[in-house]
Tab-separated table of C-alpha atoms and ligand atoms in Angstrom:
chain	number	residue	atom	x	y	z
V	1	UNK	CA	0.000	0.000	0.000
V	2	UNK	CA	2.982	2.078	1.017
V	3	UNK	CA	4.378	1.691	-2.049
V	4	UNK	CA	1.302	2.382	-4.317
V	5	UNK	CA	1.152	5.921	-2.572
V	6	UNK	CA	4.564	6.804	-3.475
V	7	UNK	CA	3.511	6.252	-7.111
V	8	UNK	CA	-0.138	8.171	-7.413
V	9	UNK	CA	1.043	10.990	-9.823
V	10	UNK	CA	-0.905	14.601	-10.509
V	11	UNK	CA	-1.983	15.489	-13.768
V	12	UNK	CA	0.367	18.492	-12.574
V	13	UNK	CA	3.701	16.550	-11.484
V	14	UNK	CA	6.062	16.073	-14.689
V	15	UNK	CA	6.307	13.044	-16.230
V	16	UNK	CA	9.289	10.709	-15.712
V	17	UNK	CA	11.303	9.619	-18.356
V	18	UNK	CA	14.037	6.693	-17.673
V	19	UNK	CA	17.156	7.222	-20.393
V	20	UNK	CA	18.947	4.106	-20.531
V	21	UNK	CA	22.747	4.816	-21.766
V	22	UNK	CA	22.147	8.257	-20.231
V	23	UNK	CA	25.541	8.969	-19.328
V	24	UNK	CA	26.561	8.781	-23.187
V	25	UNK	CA	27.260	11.270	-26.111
V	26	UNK	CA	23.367	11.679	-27.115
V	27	UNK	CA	21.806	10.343	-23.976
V	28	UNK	CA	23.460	13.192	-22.211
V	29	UNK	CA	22.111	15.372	-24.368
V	30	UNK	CA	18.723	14.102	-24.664
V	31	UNK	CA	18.703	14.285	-20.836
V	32	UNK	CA	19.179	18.181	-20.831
V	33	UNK	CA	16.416	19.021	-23.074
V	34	UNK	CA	14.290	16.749	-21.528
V	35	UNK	CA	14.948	18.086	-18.625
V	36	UNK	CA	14.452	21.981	-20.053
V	37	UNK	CA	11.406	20.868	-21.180
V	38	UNK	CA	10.034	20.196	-17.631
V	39	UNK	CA	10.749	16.283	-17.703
V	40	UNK	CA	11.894	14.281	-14.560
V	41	UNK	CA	14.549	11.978	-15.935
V	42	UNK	CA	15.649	8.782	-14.397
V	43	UNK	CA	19.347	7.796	-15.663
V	44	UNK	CA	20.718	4.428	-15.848
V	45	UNK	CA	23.678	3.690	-17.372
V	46	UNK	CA	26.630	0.620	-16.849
V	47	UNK	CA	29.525	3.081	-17.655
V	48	UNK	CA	30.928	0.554	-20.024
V	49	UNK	CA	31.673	3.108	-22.993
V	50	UNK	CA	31.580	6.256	-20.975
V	51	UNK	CA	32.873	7.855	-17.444
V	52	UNK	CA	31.226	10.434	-15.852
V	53	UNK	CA	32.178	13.487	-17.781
V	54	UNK	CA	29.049	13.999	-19.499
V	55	UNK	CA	27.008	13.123	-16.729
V	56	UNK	CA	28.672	15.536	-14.873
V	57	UNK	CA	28.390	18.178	-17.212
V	58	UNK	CA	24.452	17.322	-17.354
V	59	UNK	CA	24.491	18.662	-13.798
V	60	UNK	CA	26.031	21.838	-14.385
V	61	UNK	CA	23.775	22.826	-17.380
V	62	UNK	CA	20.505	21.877	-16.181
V	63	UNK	CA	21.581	23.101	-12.369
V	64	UNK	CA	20.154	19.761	-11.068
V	65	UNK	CA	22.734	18.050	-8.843
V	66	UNK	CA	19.808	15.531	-8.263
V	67	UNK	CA	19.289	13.898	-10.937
V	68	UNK	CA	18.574	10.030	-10.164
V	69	UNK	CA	21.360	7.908	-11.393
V	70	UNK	CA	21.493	3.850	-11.494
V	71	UNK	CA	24.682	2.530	-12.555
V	72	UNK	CA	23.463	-0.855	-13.374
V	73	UNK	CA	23.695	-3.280	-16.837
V	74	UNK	CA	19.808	-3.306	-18.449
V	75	UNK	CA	21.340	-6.907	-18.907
V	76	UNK	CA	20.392	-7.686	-15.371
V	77	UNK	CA	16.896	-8.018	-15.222
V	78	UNK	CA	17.017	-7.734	-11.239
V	79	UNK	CA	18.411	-4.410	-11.677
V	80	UNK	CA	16.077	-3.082	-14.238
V	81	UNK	CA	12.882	-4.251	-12.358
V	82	UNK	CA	14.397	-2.418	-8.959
V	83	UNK	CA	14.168	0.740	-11.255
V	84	UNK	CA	10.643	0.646	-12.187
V	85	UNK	CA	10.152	-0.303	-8.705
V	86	UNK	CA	11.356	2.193	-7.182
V	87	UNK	CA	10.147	5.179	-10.039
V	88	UNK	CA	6.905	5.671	-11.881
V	89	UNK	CA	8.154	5.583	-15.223
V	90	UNK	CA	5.943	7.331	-17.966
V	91	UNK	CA	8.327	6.652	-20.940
V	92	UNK	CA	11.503	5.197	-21.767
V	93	UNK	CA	14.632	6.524	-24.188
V	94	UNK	CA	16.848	3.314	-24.736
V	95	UNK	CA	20.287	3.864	-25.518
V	96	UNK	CA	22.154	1.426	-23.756
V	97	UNK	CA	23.438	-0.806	-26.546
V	98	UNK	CA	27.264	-1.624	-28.061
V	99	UNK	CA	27.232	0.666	-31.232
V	100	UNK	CA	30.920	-0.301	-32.982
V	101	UNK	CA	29.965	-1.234	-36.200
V	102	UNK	CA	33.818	-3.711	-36.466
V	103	UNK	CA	33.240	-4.890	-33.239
V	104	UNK	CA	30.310	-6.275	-34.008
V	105	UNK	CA	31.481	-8.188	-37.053
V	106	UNK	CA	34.239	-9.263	-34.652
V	107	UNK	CA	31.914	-10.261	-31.569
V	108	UNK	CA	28.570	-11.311	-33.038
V	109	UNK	CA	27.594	-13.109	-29.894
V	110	UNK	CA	28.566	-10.218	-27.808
V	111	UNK	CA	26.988	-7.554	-29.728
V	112	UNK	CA	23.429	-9.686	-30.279
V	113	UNK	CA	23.424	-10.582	-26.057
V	114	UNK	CA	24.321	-7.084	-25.385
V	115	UNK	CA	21.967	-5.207	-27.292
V	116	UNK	CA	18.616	-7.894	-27.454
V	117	UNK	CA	19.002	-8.565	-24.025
V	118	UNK	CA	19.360	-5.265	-22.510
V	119	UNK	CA	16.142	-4.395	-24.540
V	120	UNK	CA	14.042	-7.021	-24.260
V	121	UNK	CA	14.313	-6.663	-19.759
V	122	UNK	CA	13.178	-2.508	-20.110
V	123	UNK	CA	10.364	-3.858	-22.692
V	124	UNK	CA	9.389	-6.838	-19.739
V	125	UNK	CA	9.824	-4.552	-17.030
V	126	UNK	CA	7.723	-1.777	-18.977
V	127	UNK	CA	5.261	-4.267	-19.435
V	128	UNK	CA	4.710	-5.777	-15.817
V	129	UNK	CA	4.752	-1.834	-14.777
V	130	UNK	CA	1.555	-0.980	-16.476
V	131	UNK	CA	2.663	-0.516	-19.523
V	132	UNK	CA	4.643	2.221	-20.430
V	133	UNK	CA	5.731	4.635	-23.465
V	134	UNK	CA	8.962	3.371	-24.999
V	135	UNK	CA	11.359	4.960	-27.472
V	136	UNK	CA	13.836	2.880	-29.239
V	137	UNK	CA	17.227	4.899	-30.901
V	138	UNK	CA	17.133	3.272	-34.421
V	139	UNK	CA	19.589	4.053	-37.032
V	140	UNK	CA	19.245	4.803	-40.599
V	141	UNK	CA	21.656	1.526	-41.104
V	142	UNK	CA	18.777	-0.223	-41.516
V	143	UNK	CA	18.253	1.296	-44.970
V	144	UNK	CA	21.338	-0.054	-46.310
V	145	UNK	CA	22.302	1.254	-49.881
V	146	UNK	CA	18.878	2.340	-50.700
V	147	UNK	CA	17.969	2.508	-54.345
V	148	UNK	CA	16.214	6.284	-54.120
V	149	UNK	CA	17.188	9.019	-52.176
V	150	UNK	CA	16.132	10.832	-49.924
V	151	UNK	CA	15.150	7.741	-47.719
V	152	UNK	CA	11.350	7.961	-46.137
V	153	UNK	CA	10.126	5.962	-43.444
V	154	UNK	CA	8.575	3.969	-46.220
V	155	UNK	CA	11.667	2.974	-47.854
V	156	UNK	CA	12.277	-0.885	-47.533
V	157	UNK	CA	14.816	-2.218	-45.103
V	158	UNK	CA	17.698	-3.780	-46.442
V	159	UNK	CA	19.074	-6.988	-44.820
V	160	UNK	CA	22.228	-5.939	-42.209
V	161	UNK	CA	25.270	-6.063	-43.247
V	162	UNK	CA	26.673	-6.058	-39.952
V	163	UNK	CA	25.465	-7.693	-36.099
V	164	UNK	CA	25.132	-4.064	-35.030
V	165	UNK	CA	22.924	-3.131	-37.861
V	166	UNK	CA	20.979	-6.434	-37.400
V	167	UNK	CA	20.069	-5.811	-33.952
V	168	UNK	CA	18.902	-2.076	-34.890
V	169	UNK	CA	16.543	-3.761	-37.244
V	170	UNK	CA	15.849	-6.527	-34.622
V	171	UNK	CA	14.785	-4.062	-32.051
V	172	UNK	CA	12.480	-2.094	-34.031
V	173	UNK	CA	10.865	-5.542	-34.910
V	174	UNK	CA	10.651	-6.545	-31.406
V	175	UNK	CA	9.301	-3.292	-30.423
V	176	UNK	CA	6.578	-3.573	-33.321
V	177	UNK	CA	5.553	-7.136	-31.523
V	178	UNK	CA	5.243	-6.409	-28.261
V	179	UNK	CA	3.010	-2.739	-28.977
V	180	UNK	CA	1.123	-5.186	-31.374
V	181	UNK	CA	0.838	-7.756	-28.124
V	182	UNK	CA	-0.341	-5.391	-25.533
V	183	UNK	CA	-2.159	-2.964	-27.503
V	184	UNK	CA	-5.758	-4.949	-25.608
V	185	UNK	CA	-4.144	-5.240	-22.774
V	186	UNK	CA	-4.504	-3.265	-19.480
V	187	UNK	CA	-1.061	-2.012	-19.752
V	188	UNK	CA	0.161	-1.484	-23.272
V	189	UNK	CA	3.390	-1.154	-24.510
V	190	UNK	CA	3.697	2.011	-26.836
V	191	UNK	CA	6.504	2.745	-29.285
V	192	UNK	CA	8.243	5.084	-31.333
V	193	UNK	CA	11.611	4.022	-33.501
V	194	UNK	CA	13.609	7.268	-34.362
V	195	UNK	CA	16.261	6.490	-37.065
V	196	UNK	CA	18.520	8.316	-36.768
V	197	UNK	CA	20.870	9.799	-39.912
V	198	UNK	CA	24.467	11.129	-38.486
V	199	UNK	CA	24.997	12.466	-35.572
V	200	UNK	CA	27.382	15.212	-34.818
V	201	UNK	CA	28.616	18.069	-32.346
V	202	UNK	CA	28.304	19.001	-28.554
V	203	UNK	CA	26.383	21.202	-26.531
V	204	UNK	CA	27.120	24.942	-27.004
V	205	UNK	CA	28.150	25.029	-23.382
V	206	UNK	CA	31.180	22.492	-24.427
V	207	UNK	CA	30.550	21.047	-21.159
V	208	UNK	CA	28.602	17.588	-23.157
V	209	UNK	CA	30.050	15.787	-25.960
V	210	UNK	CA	31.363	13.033	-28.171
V	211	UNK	CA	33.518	11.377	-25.528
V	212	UNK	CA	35.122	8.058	-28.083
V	213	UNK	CA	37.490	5.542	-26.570
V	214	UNK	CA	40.376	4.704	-27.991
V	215	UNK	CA	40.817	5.819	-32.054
V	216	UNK	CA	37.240	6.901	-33.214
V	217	UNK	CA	35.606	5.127	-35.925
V	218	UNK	CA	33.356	8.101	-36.777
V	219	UNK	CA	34.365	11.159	-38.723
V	220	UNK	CA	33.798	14.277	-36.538
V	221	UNK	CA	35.510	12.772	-33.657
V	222	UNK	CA	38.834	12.174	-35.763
V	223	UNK	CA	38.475	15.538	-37.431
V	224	UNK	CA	38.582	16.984	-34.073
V	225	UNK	CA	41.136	14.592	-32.528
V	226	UNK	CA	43.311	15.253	-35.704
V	227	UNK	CA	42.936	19.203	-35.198
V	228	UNK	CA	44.073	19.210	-31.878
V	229	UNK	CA	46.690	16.358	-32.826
V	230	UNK	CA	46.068	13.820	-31.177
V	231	UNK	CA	45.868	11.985	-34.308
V	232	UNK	CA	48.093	12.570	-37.050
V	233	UNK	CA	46.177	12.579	-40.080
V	234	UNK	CA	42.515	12.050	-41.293
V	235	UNK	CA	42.137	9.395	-43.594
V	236	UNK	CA	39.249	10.385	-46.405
V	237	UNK	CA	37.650	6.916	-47.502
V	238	UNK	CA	37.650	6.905	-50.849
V	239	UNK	CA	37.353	9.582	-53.552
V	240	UNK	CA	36.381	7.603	-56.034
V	241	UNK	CA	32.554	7.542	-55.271
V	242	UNK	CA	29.877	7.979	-57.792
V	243	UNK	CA	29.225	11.861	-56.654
V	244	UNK	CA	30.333	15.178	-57.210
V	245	UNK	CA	33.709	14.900	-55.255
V	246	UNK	CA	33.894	11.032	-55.299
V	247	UNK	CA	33.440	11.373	-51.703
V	248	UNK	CA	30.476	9.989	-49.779
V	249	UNK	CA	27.285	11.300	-48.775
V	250	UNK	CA	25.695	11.398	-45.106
V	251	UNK	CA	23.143	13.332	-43.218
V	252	UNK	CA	24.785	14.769	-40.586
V	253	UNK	CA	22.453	16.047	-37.394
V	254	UNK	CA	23.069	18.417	-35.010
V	255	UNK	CA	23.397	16.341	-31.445
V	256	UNK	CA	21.212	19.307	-30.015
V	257	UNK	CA	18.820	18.775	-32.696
V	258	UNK	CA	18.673	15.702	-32.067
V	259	UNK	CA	18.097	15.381	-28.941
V	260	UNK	CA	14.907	18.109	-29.338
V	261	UNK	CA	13.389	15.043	-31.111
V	262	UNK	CA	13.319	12.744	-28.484
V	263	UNK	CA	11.611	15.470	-26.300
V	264	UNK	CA	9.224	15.990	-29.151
V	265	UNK	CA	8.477	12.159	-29.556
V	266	UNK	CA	8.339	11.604	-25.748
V	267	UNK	CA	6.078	14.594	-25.618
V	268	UNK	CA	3.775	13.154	-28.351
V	269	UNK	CA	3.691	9.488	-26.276
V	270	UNK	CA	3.279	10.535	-23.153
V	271	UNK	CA	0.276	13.028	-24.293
V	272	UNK	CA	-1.664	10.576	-26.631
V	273	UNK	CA	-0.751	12.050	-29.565
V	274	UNK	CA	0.305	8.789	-31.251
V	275	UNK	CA	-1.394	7.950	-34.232
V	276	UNK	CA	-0.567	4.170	-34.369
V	277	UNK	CA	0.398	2.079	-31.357
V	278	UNK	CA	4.330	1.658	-32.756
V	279	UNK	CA	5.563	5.077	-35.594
V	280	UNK	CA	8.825	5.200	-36.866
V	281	UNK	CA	10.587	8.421	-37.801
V	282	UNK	CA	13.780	10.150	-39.732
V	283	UNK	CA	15.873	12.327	-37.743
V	284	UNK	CA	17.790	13.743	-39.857
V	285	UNK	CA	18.466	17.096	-41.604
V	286	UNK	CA	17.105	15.938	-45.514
V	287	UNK	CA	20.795	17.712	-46.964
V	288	UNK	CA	23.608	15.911	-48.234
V	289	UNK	CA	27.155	16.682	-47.169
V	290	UNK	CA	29.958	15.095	-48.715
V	291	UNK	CA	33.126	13.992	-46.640
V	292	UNK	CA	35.244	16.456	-48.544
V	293	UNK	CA	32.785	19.361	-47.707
V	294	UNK	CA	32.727	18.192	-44.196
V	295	UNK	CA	36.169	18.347	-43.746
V	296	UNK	CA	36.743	21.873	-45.208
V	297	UNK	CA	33.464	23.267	-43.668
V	298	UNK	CA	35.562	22.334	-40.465
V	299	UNK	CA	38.377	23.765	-41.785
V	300	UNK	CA	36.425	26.992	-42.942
V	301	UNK	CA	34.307	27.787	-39.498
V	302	UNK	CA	37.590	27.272	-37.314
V	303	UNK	CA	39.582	28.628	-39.485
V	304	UNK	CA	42.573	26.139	-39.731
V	305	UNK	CA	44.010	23.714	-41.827
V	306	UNK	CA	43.359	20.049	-41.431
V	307	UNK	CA	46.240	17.460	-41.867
V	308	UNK	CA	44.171	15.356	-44.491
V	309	UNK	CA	44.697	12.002	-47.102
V	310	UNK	CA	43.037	10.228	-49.654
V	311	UNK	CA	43.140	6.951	-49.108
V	312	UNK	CA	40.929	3.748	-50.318
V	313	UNK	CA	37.177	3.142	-49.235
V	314	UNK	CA	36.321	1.443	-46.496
V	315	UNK	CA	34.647	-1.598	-46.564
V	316	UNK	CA	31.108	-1.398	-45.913
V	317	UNK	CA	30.472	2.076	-46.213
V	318	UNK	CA	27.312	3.193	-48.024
V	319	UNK	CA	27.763	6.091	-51.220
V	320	UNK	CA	24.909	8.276	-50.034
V	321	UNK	CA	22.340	8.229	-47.577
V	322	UNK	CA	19.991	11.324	-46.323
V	323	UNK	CA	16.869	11.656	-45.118
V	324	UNK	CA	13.320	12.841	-46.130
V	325	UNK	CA	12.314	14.338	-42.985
V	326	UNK	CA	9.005	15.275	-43.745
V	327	UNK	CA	7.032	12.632	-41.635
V	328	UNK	CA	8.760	14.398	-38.609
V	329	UNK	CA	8.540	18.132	-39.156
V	330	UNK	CA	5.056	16.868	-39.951
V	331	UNK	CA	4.026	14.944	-37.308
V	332	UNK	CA	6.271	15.652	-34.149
V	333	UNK	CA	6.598	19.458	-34.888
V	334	UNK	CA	10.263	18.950	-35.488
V	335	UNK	CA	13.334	20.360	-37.383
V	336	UNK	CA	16.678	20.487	-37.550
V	337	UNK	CA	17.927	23.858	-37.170
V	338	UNK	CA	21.684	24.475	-36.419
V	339	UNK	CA	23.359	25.128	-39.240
V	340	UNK	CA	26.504	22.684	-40.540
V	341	UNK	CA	29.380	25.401	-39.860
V	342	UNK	CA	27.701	25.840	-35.953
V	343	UNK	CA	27.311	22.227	-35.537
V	344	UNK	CA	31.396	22.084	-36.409
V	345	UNK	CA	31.994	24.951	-34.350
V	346	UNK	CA	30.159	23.687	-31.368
V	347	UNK	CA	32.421	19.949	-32.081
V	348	UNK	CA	35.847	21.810	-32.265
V	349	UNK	CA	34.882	23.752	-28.821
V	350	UNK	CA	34.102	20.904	-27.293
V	351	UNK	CA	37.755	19.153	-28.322
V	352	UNK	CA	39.266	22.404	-26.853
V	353	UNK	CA	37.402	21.823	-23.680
V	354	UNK	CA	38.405	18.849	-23.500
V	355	UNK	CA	42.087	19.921	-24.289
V	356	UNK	CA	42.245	22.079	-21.270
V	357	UNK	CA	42.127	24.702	-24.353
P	1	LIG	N1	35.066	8.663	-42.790
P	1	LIG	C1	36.310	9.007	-43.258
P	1	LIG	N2	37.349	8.955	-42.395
P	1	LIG	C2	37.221	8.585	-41.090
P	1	LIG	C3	35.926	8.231	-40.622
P	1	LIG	C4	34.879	8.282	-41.501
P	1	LIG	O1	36.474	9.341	-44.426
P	1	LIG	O2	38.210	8.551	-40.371
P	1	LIG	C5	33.934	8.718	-43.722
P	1	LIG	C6	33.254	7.374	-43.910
P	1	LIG	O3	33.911	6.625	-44.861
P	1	LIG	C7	31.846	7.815	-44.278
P	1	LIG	C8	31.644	9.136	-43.526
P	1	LIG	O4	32.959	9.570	-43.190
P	1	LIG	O5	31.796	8.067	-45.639
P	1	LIG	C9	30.846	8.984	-42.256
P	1	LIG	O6	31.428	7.943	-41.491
P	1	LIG	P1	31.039	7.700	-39.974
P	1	LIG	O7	31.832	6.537	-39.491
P	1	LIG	O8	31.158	8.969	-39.200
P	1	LIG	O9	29.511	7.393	-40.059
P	1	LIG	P2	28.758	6.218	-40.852
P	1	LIG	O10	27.907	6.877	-41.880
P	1	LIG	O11	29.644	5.134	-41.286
P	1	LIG	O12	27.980	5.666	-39.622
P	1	LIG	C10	26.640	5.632	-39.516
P	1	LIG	C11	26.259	5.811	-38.048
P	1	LIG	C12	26.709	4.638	-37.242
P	1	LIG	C13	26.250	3.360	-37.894
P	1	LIG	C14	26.744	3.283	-39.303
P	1	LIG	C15	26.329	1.995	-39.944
P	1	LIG	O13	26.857	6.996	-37.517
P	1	LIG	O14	26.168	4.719	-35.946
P	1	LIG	O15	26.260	4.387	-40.018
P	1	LIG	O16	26.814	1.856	-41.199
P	1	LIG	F1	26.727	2.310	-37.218
């Protein structure tokens, strides 16, 4: 009885949103603007790709030194269910998955425990909790090398090409099944899949960020890392590519941006705005930016020179991917709105930050 009292909630008490992986580079984020919006957010996270920097920093934007952390592995069912125990969870944001593309190839078994498991306990412990809003971080991987561009929600799935891509696709399908499962029920499951395009840049407080381990796979990171040298030289993969400057084309999002659509899908869950029980969005910015223009749009907004190669392609990598963001801006009120050159600026402060700079 006791503990039912602890959980009867006003229409006027914020909602509370658990972000599993919340101590990483866009749970962090996600976190503040949740936060900014008037969210209470619950934070678990096993620290396995991350320390405490960004959590930190979380803090000292948003002011709130009391911000509910569980350092525990959504592996552990035990762990997960003490959470919902112990919090009246309106909606999950689930991050907390292994994301290294290589790694995954190289630890198939790892990557498909890591990432299933840790999702399928929040989606049984959402379900045993009276249901419960759930978001799922998708990725725009699961396109593959799609035939026409700009990609829509629409736009068939291609098989994986990698364990890390599978399980994004696996997820989504899981998700799907369980909403479809519960929907009667007296506690449904309700979800929302965003895919998201590339993600890049920090807070403009430099006080959040990319925070990579060891030599970053992704672009931005080793742009930066290469800038302030710790790395010698960015390798460009492959100029050779069937576009304008034989480089490839991405979709690369603003991190703040991004995180302003989780806030905006939360906000449409947790208000009953959905329109189906499981909706899938883009997140992405619908431009194409080549890897050349990347690099000397960095180059350009900083004003410095980059230390920069050719070299050959590398394996796996798409041509060209963007998005058509329409079913977003549409439907969740959302757009991307920081420019390229501030989205570089706000990566390069971040660097310096980091630098002691
Ligand atoms: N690139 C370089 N040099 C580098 C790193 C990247 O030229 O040192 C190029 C890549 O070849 C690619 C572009 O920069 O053309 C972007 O590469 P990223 O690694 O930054 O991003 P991806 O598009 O490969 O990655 C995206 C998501 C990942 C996801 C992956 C799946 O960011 O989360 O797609 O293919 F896993």
């Amino acid at each position: 009885m006791t503990t039912f009292v602890r959980y009867v909630k006003t229409q006027a008490m914020a909602k509370t949103v658990l972000v599993s992986g919340g101590a990483g580079y866009i749970g962090s984020h996600v976190t503040v603007e949740l936060i900014s919006a008037g969210y209470e957010v619950v934070v678990a996270d096993n620290m396995s790709n991350c320390d405490m920097t960004c959590f930190e920093g979380v803090k000292k934007i948003t002011g709130r030194n009391d911000i509910p952390f569980y350092q525990i592995d959504c592996c552990d069912y035990a762990a997960v269910t003490r959470l919902f125990d112990e919090n009246r969870i309106d909606a999950v944001i689930h991050f907390a998955a292994f994301k290294a593309v290589g790694e995954s190839v190289a630890e198939p078994i790892m990557y498909y425990r890591n990432n299933l498991v840790s999702f399928l306990n929040i989606l049984e412990a959402a379900k045993t909790h009276g249901g419960c809003n759930v978001l799922f971080s998708s990725s725009a991987t699961v396109y593959g090398e799609a035939e026409v561009l700009p990609v829509t929600e629409q736009t068939p799935r291609l098989p994986a090409t990698s364990p890390y891509g599978n399980t994004k696709q696996m997820c989504e399908d899981i998700l799907r099944d369980v909403v479809l499962a519960t929907a009667t029920s007296e506690g449904p499951v309700k979800g929302i899949a965003l895919r998201y395009f590339n993600p890049i840049g920090a807070h403009p407080s430099a006080l959040i960020g990319e925070l990579p381990r060891g030599v970053p796979n992704n672009l931005v990171p080793f742009i930066t890392q290469t800038a302030i040298g710790k790395r010698e030289c960015l390798s460009i993969f492959g100029n050779d590519y069937d576009t304008e400057d034989g480089t490839c084309l991405r979709d690369y999002i603003d991190i703040v941006d991004l995180a302003k659509a989780h806030v905006a899908a939360v906000s449409r869950m947790v208000d009953g705005r959905m329109k189906e029980g499981y909706e899938i969005f883009n997140v992405g910015t619908g431009r194409p930016v080549s890897v050349y223009e990347l690099v000397t749009a960095f180059e350009k907004v900083n004003g410095l020179k980059l230390n920069y190669k050719f070299a050959p392609r590398r394996p796996g990598d798409v041509v060209a991917i963007w998005a058509d963001t329409r079913l977003a801006n549409d439907e969740l009120g959302w757009k991307a709105e920081r420019s390229v050159e501030d989205t570089l600026a706000s990566a390069w402060a971040w660097e310096r930050h980091l630098a002691g700079k």
